[in-house]
mmCIF file of C-alpha atoms in Angstrom:
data_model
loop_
_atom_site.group_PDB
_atom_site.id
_atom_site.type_symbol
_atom_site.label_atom_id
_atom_site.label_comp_id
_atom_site.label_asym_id
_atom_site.label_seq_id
_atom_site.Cartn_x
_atom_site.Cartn_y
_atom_site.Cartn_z
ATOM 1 C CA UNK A 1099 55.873 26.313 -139.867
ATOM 2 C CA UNK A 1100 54.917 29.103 -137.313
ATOM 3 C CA UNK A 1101 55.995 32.358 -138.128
ATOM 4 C CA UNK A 1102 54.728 33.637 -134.078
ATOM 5 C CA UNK A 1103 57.783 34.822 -131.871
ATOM 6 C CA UNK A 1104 57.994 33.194 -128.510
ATOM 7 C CA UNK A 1105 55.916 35.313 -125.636
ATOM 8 C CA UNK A 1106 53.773 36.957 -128.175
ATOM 9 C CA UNK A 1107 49.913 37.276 -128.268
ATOM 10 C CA UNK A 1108 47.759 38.122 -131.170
ATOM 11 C CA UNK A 1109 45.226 40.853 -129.987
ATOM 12 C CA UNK A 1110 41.723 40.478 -130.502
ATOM 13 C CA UNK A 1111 39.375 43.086 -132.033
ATOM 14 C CA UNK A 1112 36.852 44.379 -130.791
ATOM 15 C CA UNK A 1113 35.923 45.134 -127.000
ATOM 16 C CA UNK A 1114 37.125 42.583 -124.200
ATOM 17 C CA UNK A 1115 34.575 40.509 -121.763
ATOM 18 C CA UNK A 1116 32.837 42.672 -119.694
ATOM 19 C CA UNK A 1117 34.205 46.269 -121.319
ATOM 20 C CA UNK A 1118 30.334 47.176 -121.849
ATOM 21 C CA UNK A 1119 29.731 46.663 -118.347
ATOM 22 C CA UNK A 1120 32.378 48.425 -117.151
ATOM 23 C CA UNK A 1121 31.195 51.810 -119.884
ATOM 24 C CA UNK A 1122 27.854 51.700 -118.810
ATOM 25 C CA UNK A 1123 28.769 52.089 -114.826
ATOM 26 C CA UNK A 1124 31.160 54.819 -116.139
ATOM 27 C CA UNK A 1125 28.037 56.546 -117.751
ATOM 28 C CA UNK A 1126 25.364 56.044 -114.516
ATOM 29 C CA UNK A 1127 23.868 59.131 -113.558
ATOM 30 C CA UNK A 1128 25.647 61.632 -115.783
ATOM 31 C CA UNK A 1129 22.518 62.244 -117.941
ATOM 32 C CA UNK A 1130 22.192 64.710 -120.778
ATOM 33 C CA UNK A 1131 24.471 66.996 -121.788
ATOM 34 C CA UNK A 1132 23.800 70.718 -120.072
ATOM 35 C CA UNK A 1133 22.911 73.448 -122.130
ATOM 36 C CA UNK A 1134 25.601 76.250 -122.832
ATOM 37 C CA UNK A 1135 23.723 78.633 -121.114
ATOM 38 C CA UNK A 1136 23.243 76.535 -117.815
ATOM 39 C CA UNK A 1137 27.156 75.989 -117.570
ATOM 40 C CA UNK A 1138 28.753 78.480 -114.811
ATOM 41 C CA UNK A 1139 31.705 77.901 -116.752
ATOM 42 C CA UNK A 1140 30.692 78.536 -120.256
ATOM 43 C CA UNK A 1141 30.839 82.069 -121.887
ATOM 44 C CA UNK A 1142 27.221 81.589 -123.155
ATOM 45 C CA UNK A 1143 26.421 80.962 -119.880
ATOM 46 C CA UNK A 1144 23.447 83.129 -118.266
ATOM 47 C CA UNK A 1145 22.781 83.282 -114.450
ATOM 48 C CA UNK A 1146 19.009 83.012 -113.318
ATOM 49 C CA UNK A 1147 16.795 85.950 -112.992
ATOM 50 C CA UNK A 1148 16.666 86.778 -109.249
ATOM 51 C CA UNK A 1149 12.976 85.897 -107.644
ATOM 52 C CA UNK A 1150 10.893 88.443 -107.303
ATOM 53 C CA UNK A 1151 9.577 89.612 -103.768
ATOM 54 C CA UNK A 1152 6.343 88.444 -103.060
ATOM 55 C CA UNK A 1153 3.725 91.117 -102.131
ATOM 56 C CA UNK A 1154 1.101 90.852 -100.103
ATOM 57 C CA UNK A 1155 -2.334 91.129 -101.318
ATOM 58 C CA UNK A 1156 -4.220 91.516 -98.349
ATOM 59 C CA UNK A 1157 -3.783 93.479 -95.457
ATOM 60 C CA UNK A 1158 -5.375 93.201 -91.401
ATOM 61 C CA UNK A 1159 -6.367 95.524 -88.914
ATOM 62 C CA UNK A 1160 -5.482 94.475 -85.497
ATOM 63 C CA UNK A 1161 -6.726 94.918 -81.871
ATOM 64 C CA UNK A 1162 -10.088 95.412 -80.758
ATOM 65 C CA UNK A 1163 -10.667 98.862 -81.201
ATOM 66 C CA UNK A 1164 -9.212 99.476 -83.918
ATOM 67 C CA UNK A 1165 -11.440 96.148 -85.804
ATOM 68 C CA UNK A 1166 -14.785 97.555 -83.978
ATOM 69 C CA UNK A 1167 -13.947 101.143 -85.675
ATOM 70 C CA UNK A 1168 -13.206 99.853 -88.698
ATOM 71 C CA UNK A 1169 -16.199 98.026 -89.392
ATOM 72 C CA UNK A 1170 -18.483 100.741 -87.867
ATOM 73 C CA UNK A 1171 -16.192 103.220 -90.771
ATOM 74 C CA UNK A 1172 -17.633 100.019 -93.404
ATOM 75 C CA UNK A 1173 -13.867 99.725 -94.256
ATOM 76 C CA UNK A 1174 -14.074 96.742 -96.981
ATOM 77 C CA UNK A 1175 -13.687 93.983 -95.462
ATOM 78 C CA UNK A 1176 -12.820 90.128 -96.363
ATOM 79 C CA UNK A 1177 -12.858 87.687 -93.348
ATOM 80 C CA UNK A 1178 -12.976 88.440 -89.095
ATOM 81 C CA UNK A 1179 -10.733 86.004 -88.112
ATOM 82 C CA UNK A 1180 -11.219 85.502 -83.978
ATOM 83 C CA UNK A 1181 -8.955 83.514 -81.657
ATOM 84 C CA UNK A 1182 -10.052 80.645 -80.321
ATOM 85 C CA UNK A 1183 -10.675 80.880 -76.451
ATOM 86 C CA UNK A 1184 -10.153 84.066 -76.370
ATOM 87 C CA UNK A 1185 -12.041 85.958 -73.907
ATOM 88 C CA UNK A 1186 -15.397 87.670 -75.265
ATOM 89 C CA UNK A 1187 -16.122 91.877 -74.331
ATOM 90 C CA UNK A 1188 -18.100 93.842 -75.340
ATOM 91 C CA UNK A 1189 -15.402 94.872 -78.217
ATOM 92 C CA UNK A 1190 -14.942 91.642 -79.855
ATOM 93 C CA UNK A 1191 -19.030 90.894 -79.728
ATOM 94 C CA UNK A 1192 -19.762 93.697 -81.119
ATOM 95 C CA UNK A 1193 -17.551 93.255 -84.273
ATOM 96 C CA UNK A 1194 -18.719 89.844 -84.655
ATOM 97 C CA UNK A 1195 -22.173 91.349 -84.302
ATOM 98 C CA UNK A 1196 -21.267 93.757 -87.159
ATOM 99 C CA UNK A 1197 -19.486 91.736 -89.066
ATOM 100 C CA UNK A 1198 -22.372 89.686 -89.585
ATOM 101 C CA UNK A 1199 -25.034 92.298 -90.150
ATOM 102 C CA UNK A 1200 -22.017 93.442 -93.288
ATOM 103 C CA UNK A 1201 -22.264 89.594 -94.705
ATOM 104 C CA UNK A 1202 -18.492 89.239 -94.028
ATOM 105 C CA UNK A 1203 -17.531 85.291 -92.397
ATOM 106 C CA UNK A 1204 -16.081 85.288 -89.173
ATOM 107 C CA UNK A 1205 -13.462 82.300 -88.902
ATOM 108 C CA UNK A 1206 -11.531 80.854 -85.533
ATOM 109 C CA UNK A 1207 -8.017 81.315 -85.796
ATOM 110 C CA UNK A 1208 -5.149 80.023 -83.880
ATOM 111 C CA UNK A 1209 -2.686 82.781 -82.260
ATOM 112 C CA UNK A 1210 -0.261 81.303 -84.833
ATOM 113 C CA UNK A 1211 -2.537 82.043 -87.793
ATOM 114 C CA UNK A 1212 -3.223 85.442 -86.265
ATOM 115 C CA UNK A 1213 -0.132 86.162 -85.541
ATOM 116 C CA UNK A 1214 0.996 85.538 -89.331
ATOM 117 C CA UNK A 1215 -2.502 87.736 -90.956
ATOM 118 C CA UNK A 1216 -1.460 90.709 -88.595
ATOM 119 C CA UNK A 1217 2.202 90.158 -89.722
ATOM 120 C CA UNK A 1218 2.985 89.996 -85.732
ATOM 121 C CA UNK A 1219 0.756 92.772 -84.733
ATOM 122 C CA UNK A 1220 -0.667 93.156 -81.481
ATOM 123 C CA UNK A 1221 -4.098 91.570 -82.444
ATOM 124 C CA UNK A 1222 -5.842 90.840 -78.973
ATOM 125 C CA UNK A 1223 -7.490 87.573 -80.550
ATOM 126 C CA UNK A 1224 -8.791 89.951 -82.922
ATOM 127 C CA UNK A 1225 -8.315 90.641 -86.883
ATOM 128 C CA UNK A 1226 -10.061 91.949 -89.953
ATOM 129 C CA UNK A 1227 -8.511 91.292 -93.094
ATOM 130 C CA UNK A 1228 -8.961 94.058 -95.698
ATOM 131 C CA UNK A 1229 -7.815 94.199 -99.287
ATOM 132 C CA UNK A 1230 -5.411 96.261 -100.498
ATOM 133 C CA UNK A 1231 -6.758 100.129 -100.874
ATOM 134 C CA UNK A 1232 -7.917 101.346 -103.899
ATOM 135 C CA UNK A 1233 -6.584 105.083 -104.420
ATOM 136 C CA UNK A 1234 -8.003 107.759 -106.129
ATOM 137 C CA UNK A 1235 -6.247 109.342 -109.394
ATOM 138 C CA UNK A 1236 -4.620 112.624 -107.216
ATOM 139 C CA UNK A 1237 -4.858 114.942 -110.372
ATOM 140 C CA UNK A 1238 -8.642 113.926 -110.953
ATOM 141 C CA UNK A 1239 -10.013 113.860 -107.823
ATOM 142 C CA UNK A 1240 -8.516 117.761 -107.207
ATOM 143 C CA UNK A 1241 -9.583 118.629 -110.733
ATOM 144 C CA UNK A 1242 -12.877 117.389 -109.902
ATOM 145 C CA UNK A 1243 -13.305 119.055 -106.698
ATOM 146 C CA UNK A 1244 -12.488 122.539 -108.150
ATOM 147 C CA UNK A 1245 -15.003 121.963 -111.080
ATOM 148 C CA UNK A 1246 -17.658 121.251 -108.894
ATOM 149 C CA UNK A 1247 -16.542 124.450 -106.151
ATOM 150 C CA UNK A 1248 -17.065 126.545 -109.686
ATOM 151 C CA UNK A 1249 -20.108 125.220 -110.759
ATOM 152 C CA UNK A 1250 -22.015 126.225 -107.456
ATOM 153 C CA UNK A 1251 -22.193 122.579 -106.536
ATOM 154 C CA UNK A 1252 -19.826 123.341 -103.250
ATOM 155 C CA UNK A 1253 -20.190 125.694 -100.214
ATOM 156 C CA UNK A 1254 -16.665 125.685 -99.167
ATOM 157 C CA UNK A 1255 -13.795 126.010 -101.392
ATOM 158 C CA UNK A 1256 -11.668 122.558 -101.777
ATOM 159 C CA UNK A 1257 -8.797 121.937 -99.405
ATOM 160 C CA UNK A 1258 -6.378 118.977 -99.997
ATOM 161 C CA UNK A 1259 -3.731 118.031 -98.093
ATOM 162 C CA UNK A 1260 -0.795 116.439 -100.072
ATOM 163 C CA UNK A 1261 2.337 114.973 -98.501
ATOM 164 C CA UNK A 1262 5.691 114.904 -99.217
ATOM 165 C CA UNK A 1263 7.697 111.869 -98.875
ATOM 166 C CA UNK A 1264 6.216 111.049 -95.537
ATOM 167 C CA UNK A 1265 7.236 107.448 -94.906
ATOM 168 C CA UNK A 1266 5.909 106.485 -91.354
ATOM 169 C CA UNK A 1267 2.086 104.562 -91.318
ATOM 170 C CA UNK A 1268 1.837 106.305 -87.695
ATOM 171 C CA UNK A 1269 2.047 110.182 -89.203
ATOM 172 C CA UNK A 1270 -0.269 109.288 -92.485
ATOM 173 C CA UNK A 1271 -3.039 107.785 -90.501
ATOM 174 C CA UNK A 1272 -2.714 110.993 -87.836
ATOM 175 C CA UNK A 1273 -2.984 113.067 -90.905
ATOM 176 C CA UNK A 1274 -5.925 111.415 -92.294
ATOM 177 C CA UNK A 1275 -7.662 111.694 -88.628
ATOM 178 C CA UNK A 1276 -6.826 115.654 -88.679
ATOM 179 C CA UNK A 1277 -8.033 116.015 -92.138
ATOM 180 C CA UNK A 1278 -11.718 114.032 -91.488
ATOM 181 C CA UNK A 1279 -11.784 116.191 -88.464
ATOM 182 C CA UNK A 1280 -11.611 119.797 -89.938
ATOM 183 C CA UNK A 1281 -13.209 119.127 -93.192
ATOM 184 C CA UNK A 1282 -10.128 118.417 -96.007
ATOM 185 C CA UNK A 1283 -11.442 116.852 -98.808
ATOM 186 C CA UNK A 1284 -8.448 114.682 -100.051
ATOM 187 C CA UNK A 1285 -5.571 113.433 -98.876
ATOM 188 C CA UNK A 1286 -2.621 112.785 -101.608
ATOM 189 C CA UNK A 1287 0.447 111.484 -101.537
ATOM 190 C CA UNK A 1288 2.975 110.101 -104.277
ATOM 191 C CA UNK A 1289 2.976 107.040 -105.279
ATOM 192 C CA UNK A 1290 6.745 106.432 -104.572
ATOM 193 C CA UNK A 1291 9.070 106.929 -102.009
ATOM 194 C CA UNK A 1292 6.402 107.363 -99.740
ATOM 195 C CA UNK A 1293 3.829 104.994 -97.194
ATOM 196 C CA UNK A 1294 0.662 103.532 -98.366
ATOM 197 C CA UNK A 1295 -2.586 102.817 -96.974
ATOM 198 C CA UNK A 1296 -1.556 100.311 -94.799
ATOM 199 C CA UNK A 1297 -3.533 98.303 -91.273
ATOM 200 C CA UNK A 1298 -1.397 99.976 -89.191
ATOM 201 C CA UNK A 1299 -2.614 103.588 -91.479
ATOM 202 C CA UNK A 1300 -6.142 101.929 -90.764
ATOM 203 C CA UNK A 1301 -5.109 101.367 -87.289
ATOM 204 C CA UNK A 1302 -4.068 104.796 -86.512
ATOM 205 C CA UNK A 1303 -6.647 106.425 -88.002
ATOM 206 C CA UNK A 1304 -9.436 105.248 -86.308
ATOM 207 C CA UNK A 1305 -11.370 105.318 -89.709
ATOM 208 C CA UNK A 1306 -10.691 108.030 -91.031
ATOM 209 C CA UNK A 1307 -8.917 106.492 -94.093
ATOM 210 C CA UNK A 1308 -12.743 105.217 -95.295
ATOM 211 C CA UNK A 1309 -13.776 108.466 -94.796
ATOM 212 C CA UNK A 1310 -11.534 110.817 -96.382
ATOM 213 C CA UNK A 1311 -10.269 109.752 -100.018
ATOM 214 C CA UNK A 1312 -6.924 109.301 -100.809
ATOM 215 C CA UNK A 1313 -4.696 109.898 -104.082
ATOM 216 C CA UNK A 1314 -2.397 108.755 -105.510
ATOM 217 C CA UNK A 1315 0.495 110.784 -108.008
ATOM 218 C CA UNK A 1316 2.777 109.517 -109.887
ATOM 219 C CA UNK A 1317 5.009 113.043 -109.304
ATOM 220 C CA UNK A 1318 3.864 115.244 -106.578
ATOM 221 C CA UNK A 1319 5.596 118.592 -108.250
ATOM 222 C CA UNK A 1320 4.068 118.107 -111.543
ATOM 223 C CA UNK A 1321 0.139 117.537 -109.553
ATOM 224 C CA UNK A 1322 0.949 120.719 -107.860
ATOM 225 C CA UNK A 1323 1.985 122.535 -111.211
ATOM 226 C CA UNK A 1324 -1.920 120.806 -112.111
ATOM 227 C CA UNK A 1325 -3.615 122.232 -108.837
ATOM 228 C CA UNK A 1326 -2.365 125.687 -109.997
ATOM 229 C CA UNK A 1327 -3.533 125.345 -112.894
ATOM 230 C CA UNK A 1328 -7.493 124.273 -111.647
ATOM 231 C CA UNK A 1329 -7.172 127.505 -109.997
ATOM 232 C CA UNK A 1330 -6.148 126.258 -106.375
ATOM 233 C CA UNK A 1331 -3.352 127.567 -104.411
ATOM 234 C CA UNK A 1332 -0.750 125.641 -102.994
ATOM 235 C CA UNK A 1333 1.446 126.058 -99.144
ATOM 236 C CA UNK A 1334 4.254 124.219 -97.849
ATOM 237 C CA UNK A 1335 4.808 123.781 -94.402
ATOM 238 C CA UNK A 1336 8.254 124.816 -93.232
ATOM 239 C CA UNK A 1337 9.776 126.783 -89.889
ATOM 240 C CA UNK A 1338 11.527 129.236 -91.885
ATOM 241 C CA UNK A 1339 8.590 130.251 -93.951
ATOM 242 C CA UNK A 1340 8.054 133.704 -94.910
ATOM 243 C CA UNK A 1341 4.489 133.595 -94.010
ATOM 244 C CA UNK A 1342 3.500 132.608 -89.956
ATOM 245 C CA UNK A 1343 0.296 130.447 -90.010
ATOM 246 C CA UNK A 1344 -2.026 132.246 -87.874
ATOM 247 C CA UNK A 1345 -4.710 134.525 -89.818
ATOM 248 C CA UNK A 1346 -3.397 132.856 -93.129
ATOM 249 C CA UNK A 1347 -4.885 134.995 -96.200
ATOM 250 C CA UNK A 1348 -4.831 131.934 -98.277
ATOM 251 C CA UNK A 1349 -6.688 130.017 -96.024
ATOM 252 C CA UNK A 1350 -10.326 131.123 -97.557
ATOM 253 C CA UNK A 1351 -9.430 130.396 -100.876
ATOM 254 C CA UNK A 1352 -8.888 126.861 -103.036
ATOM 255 C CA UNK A 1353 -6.191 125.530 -101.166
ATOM 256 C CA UNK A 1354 -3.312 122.400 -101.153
ATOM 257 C CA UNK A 1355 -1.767 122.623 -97.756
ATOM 258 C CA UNK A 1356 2.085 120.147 -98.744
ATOM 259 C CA UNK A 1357 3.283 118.706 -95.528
ATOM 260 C CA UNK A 1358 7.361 117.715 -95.557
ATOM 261 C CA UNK A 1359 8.912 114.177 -94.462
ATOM 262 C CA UNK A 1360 9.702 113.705 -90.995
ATOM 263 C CA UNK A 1361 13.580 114.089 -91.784
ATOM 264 C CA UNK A 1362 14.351 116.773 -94.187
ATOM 265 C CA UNK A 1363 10.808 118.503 -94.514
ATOM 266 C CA UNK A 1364 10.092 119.837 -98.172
ATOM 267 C CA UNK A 1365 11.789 118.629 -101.024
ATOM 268 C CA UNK A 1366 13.727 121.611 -102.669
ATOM 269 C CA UNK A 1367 11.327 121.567 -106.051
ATOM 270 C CA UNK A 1368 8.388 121.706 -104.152
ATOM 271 C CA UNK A 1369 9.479 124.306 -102.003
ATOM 272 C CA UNK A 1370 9.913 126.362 -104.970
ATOM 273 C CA UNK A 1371 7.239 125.060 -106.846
ATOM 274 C CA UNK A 1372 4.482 126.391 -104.012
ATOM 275 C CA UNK A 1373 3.229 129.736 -103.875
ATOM 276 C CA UNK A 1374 3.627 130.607 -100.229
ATOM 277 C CA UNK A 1375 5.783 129.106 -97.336
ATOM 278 C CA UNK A 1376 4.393 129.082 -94.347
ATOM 279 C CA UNK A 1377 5.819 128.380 -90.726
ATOM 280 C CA UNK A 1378 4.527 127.758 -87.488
ATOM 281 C CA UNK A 1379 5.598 129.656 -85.045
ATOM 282 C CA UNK A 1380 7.195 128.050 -81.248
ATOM 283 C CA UNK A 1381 8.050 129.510 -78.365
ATOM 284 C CA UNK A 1382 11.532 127.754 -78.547
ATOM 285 C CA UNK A 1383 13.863 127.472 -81.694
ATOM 286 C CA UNK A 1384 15.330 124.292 -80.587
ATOM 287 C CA UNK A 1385 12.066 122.767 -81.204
ATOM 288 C CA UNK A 1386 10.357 120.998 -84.306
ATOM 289 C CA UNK A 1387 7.017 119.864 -84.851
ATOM 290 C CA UNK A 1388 6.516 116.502 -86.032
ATOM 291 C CA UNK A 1389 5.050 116.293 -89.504
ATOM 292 C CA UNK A 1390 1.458 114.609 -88.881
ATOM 293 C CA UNK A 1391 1.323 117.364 -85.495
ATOM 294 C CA UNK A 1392 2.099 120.395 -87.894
ATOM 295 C CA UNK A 1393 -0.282 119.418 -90.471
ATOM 296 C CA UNK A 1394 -3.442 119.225 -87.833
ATOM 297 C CA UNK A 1395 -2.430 122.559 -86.238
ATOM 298 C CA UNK A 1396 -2.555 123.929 -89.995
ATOM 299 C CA UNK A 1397 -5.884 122.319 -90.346
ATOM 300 C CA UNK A 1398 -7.546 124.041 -87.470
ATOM 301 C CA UNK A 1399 -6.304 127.554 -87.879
ATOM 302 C CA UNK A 1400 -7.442 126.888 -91.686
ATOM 303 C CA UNK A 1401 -11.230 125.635 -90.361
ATOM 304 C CA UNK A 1402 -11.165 128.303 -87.737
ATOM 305 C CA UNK A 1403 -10.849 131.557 -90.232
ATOM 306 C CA UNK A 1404 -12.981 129.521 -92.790
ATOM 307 C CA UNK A 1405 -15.897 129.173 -89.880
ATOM 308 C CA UNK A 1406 -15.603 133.221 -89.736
ATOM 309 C CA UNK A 1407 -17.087 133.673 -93.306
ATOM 310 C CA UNK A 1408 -19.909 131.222 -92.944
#
């Protein structure tokens, strides 16, 4: 006799037809589990290190004068890259010309191409790619200068011009021009908060920058505290200086003329780190002479009173 109630089912065990089915389509596409550390929700979880920005390691001088003067300066150069089409002068044929007497491949380029070595530069059809510059150590190279001013090996007595904070390509490159041009021996400049060799530098300084050496500090107070040291006197440029520029006393001796940023001019431990501050003097008082224009009038007046002890 049955011992089942009426409307009653036994249960089977064990997983119905089709229940795997079913699981696996569940299970499609989740994959394995995350790691702690790659769940936003987790507390062990640990955001991605931010990309660093990629620098360039090349740079171009544009246009065609500033290409032809920069291979006649043997800047170190990589590549001429020349637009296709573009209409020849004399300019373009003659940096080909020299390009090719240097070794150095001259390539077509598209205007796109050009447009992205020059970084959007006016480029004329024109480009020379340069690598990046290689800087002197700023401490050395002055150290090295007054050793060699002691030793006899040096007529004149070492003049460097050192910058502080200047941050536009346009005033470094003028400097660099005024410094070839009256006879400085070094340019320096620190090695932060402040502008590089750059193409437009190259650009702007029609060559000077292979011509005079640049270097690099890694504190531009402490390389002055080393200049003193060598035995080289150090100015900063300022309008309220207590010394006026023309017939400077220092100007005959070892000397680091510091130029001021465009902005706020010295920095306030250079300004007391320097031995002398000295102004230029205007006609008006509303005036102010940009930084690049300052340091070349220094530069003369400094060449001119040197050229009366020769």
């Amino acid at each position: 006799m049955s011992t089942r109630r009426s409307g009653s089912s036994r249960k089977k065990k064990g997983p119905t037809k089709g229940s795997g089915g079913q699981g696996r389509r569940k299970l499609e596409g989740r994959g394995p589990t995350p790691k702690a550390s790659d769940r936003t929700w987790h507390k062990n979880y640990r955001p991605p290190a931010p990309k660093k920005k990629t620098e360039r390691t090349t740079d171009a001088v544009a246009g065609r004068n500033p290409v032809v003067e920069a291979l006649e300066a043997e800047v170190p150069a990589s590549t001429l890259y020349v637009a296709g089409g573009v209409e020849m002068d004399d300019r373009i044929r003659k940096s080909v010309r020299l390009a090719a007497d240097r070794g150095i491949p001259v390539l077509e380029a598209t205007e796109a191409q050009l447009a992205r070595i020059t970084d959007n530069a006016r480029h004329q059809g024109i480009a020379l790619q340069v690598p990046p510059y290689e800087y002197e150590n700023g401490i050395d190279l002055v150290v090295e200068l007054m050793d060699d001013w002691s030793k006899g090996y040096r007529h004149k007595p070492p003049l460097v011009v050192a910058l502080d904070s200047i941050t536009d390509p346009h005033n470094l490159g003028a400097i660099l021009r005024s410094a070839s041009a009256f006879s400085a021996d070094a340019v320096v400049i620190p090695s932060r908060r402040s502008v590089g060799v750059t193409s437009t530098v190259w650009k702007t300084s029609a060559g000077a920058a292979a011509r005079v050496p640049v270097g690099q500090v890694s504190n531009l107070n402490s390389a002055l505290t080393e200049y003193k040291k060598a035995g080289m006197f150090t100015i900063g440029l300022d309008g309220d200086g207590d010394q006026s520029l023309p017939g400077l006393p220092l100007a005959t001796e070892p000397l680091c003329v510091v130029v001021g940023s465009e902005g706020t001019g010295l920095s306030r431990l250079v300004a007391e780190n320097v031995d002398q501050i000295v102004s230029i003097p205007i006609s008006s008082e509303l005036e102010s002479l940009n930084a690049s224009l300052a340091a070349g009038i220094t530069l003369y007046e400094i060449a001119r009173l040197r050229a009366k002890i020769d």
